[in-house]
Amino acid sequence: MSTNPFDDEDGRFSVLINDEEQYCLWPSFADIPNGWHRAFGEDSRKACVEYIETNWTDMRPKTLRQSISAAAATAQVSDV
């Protein structure tokens, strides 16, 4: 039975980020998929998970955050 490489506590990992500012833990042996680039690593799984927990503070995709901010700004202007 094979184990999931994402669960390997002794593995080497990187943290990837996409254009929507979403993060993922990625095994270092695997090619980085299109649309993603390295934000942190190569390092231990623990260090990469800590990086994600520290830096990915808003799980919403970037375009959703921008859309909500724009709608809120428009609502404030129309309330004036």
Short mmCIF file of N, CA and C in Angstrom, two decimals:
data_model
loop_
_atom_site.label_atom_id
_atom_site.label_comp_id
_atom_site.label_asym_id
_atom_site.label_seq_id
_atom_site.Cartn_x
_atom_site.Cartn_y
_atom_site.Cartn_z
N MET A 1 0.85 -1.18 0.00
CA MET A 1 0.00 0.00 0.00
C MET A 1 0.90 1.24 0.00
N SER A 2 0.64 2.16 -0.89
CA SER A 2 1.44 3.38 -0.96
C SER A 2 0.86 4.44 -0.03
N THR A 3 1.72 5.33 0.39
CA THR A 3 1.27 6.41 1.26
C THR A 3 1.16 7.70 0.46
N ASN A 4 0.37 8.59 0.94
CA ASN A 4 0.18 9.88 0.30
C ASN A 4 1.42 10.73 0.54
N PRO A 5 2.08 11.22 -0.52
CA PRO A 5 3.30 12.02 -0.32
C PRO A 5 3.04 13.33 0.43
N PHE A 6 1.81 13.81 0.44
CA PHE A 6 1.49 15.03 1.17
C PHE A 6 1.49 14.82 2.68
N ASP A 7 1.40 13.57 3.10
CA ASP A 7 1.37 13.24 4.53
C ASP A 7 2.73 12.81 5.07
N ASP A 8 3.76 12.85 4.26
CA ASP A 8 5.09 12.38 4.66
C ASP A 8 5.75 13.41 5.58
N GLU A 9 5.76 13.12 6.88
CA GLU A 9 6.35 14.04 7.86
C GLU A 9 7.84 14.25 7.64
N ASP A 10 8.50 13.31 6.98
CA ASP A 10 9.94 13.41 6.73
C ASP A 10 10.25 13.95 5.33
N GLY A 11 9.22 14.25 4.56
CA GLY A 11 9.42 14.72 3.19
C GLY A 11 9.88 16.16 3.13
N ARG A 12 10.29 16.55 1.95
CA ARG A 12 10.68 17.94 1.67
C ARG A 12 9.56 18.55 0.84
N PHE A 13 9.21 19.78 1.18
CA PHE A 13 8.06 20.43 0.56
C PHE A 13 8.38 21.87 0.19
N SER A 14 7.51 22.41 -0.63
CA SER A 14 7.48 23.84 -0.93
C SER A 14 6.06 24.31 -0.69
N VAL A 15 5.91 25.60 -0.54
CA VAL A 15 4.58 26.22 -0.49
C VAL A 15 4.40 26.92 -1.83
N LEU A 16 3.30 26.61 -2.49
CA LEU A 16 2.98 27.24 -3.77
C LEU A 16 1.86 28.24 -3.57
N ILE A 17 1.80 29.22 -4.46
CA ILE A 17 0.73 30.21 -4.46
C ILE A 17 0.30 30.43 -5.90
N ASN A 18 -0.99 30.67 -6.10
CA ASN A 18 -1.48 30.93 -7.46
C ASN A 18 -1.90 32.40 -7.59
N ASP A 19 -2.41 32.76 -8.76
CA ASP A 19 -2.80 34.15 -9.02
C ASP A 19 -3.96 34.61 -8.13
N GLU A 20 -4.71 33.66 -7.59
CA GLU A 20 -5.82 33.98 -6.68
C GLU A 20 -5.35 34.07 -5.23
N GLU A 21 -4.02 33.99 -5.04
CA GLU A 21 -3.40 34.06 -3.71
C GLU A 21 -3.87 32.94 -2.79
N GLN A 22 -4.07 31.76 -3.40
CA GLN A 22 -4.38 30.56 -2.65
C GLN A 22 -3.08 29.77 -2.50
N TYR A 23 -2.87 29.19 -1.35
CA TYR A 23 -1.63 28.49 -1.04
C TYR A 23 -1.85 26.99 -1.07
N CYS A 24 -0.76 26.25 -1.32
CA CYS A 24 -0.82 24.80 -1.18
C CYS A 24 0.55 24.26 -0.78
N LEU A 25 0.51 23.15 -0.08
CA LEU A 25 1.70 22.40 0.29
C LEU A 25 2.01 21.48 -0.88
N TRP A 26 3.27 21.48 -1.33
CA TRP A 26 3.61 20.71 -2.52
C TRP A 26 4.90 19.93 -2.31
N PRO A 27 4.88 18.62 -2.59
CA PRO A 27 6.11 17.82 -2.44
C PRO A 27 7.19 18.31 -3.40
N SER A 28 8.40 18.41 -2.90
CA SER A 28 9.50 18.97 -3.70
C SER A 28 9.85 18.13 -4.92
N PHE A 29 9.57 16.83 -4.88
CA PHE A 29 9.92 15.98 -6.02
C PHE A 29 8.98 16.19 -7.21
N ALA A 30 7.82 16.80 -6.97
CA ALA A 30 6.82 16.95 -8.03
C ALA A 30 7.01 18.27 -8.76
N ASP A 31 6.76 18.25 -10.07
CA ASP A 31 6.82 19.48 -10.86
C ASP A 31 5.76 20.47 -10.38
N ILE A 32 6.10 21.74 -10.42
CA ILE A 32 5.14 22.78 -10.06
C ILE A 32 4.13 22.91 -11.19
N PRO A 33 2.83 22.80 -10.88
CA PRO A 33 1.81 22.88 -11.93
C PRO A 33 1.70 24.28 -12.52
N ASN A 34 1.21 24.34 -13.75
CA ASN A 34 0.97 25.63 -14.39
C ASN A 34 0.03 26.47 -13.53
N GLY A 35 0.30 27.76 -13.48
CA GLY A 35 -0.54 28.68 -12.72
C GLY A 35 -0.11 28.85 -11.27
N TRP A 36 0.91 28.13 -10.86
CA TRP A 36 1.41 28.20 -9.49
C TRP A 36 2.89 28.56 -9.51
N HIS A 37 3.37 29.20 -8.44
CA HIS A 37 4.80 29.45 -8.29
C HIS A 37 5.18 29.28 -6.82
N ARG A 38 6.45 29.08 -6.58
CA ARG A 38 6.93 28.82 -5.23
C ARG A 38 6.91 30.11 -4.41
N ALA A 39 6.30 30.04 -3.24
CA ALA A 39 6.28 31.17 -2.31
C ALA A 39 7.25 30.94 -1.15
N PHE A 40 7.53 29.67 -0.86
CA PHE A 40 8.39 29.33 0.28
C PHE A 40 8.94 27.92 0.08
N GLY A 41 10.12 27.70 0.58
CA GLY A 41 10.70 26.35 0.56
C GLY A 41 11.77 26.26 -0.49
N GLU A 42 12.31 25.20 -0.48
CA GLU A 42 12.10 23.85 -0.01
C GLU A 42 12.47 23.78 1.47
N ASP A 43 11.61 23.07 2.25
CA ASP A 43 11.83 22.94 3.68
C ASP A 43 11.04 21.73 4.18
N SER A 44 11.02 21.55 5.48
CA SER A 44 10.28 20.44 6.08
C SER A 44 8.77 20.68 5.92
N ARG A 45 8.01 19.61 6.06
CA ARG A 45 6.55 19.72 5.99
C ARG A 45 6.07 20.68 7.08
N LYS A 46 6.61 20.52 8.28
CA LYS A 46 6.20 21.36 9.42
C LYS A 46 6.45 22.84 9.13
N ALA A 47 7.63 23.17 8.61
CA ALA A 47 7.95 24.57 8.32
C ALA A 47 7.03 25.14 7.25
N CYS A 48 6.71 24.32 6.26
CA CYS A 48 5.82 24.79 5.18
C CYS A 48 4.39 25.00 5.69
N VAL A 49 3.91 24.08 6.51
CA VAL A 49 2.56 24.24 7.08
C VAL A 49 2.52 25.49 7.96
N GLU A 50 3.55 25.73 8.74
CA GLU A 50 3.60 26.95 9.57
C GLU A 50 3.59 28.20 8.70
N TYR A 51 4.31 28.16 7.58
CA TYR A 51 4.32 29.31 6.66
C TYR A 51 2.91 29.57 6.13
N ILE A 52 2.22 28.52 5.73
CA ILE A 52 0.85 28.68 5.22
C ILE A 52 -0.06 29.24 6.30
N GLU A 53 0.02 28.68 7.50
CA GLU A 53 -0.85 29.15 8.59
C GLU A 53 -0.59 30.61 8.95
N THR A 54 0.64 31.06 8.81
CA THR A 54 1.00 32.45 9.12
C THR A 54 0.59 33.41 8.01
N ASN A 55 0.71 32.98 6.77
CA ASN A 55 0.56 33.90 5.64
C ASN A 55 -0.78 33.84 4.92
N TRP A 56 -1.49 32.72 5.01
CA TRP A 56 -2.77 32.61 4.32
C TRP A 56 -3.87 32.89 5.33
N THR A 57 -4.10 34.17 5.56
CA THR A 57 -5.02 34.57 6.62
C THR A 57 -6.45 34.77 6.13
N ASP A 58 -6.65 34.85 4.84
CA ASP A 58 -7.98 35.00 4.27
C ASP A 58 -8.13 33.96 3.16
N MET A 59 -8.96 32.96 3.40
CA MET A 59 -9.09 31.84 2.47
C MET A 59 -9.83 32.19 1.18
N ARG A 60 -10.48 33.33 1.15
CA ARG A 60 -11.23 33.68 -0.05
C ARG A 60 -10.28 33.98 -1.21
N PRO A 61 -10.64 33.57 -2.43
CA PRO A 61 -9.80 33.90 -3.59
C PRO A 61 -9.68 35.42 -3.75
N LYS A 62 -8.57 35.84 -4.32
CA LYS A 62 -8.27 37.27 -4.49
C LYS A 62 -9.39 38.01 -5.23
N THR A 63 -9.90 37.43 -6.31
CA THR A 63 -10.94 38.12 -7.08
C THR A 63 -12.22 38.29 -6.27
N LEU A 64 -12.53 37.34 -5.41
CA LEU A 64 -13.71 37.48 -4.55
C LEU A 64 -13.50 38.60 -3.53
N ARG A 65 -12.32 38.65 -2.92
CA ARG A 65 -12.02 39.73 -1.97
C ARG A 65 -12.12 41.09 -2.64
N GLN A 66 -11.57 41.19 -3.85
CA GLN A 66 -11.62 42.46 -4.58
C GLN A 66 -13.05 42.83 -4.95
N SER A 67 -13.84 41.86 -5.35
CA SER A 67 -15.23 42.11 -5.71
C SER A 67 -16.03 42.61 -4.51
N ILE A 68 -15.83 41.98 -3.37
CA ILE A 68 -16.54 42.39 -2.15
C ILE A 68 -16.10 43.80 -1.74
N SER A 69 -14.81 44.08 -1.82
CA SER A 69 -14.30 45.41 -1.48
C SER A 69 -14.87 46.48 -2.41
N ALA A 70 -14.93 46.17 -3.70
CA ALA A 70 -15.47 47.12 -4.67
C ALA A 70 -16.95 47.37 -4.41
N ALA A 71 -17.69 46.31 -4.11
CA ALA A 71 -19.12 46.46 -3.82
C ALA A 71 -19.34 47.29 -2.56
N ALA A 72 -18.51 47.07 -1.56
CA ALA A 72 -18.62 47.84 -0.31
C ALA A 72 -18.30 49.31 -0.56
N ALA A 73 -17.29 49.58 -1.37
CA ALA A 73 -16.93 50.97 -1.69
C ALA A 73 -18.05 51.65 -2.46
N THR A 74 -18.65 50.94 -3.40
CA THR A 74 -19.76 51.49 -4.18
C THR A 74 -20.95 51.78 -3.27
N ALA A 75 -21.23 50.88 -2.34
CA ALA A 75 -22.34 51.07 -1.41
C ALA A 75 -22.10 52.29 -0.52
N GLN A 76 -20.87 52.50 -0.09
CA GLN A 76 -20.56 53.65 0.76
C GLN A 76 -20.73 54.95 -0.02
N VAL A 77 -20.32 54.96 -1.28
CA VAL A 77 -20.45 56.16 -2.11
C VAL A 77 -21.92 56.47 -2.34
N SER A 78 -22.74 55.45 -2.59
CA SER A 78 -24.15 55.70 -2.86
C SER A 78 -24.92 56.10 -1.61
N ASP A 79 -24.37 55.80 -0.43
CA ASP A 79 -25.00 56.19 0.82
C ASP A 79 -24.75 57.66 1.16
N VAL A 80 -23.81 58.29 0.47
CA VAL A 80 -23.43 59.67 0.78
C VAL A 80 -24.41 60.64 0.20
#
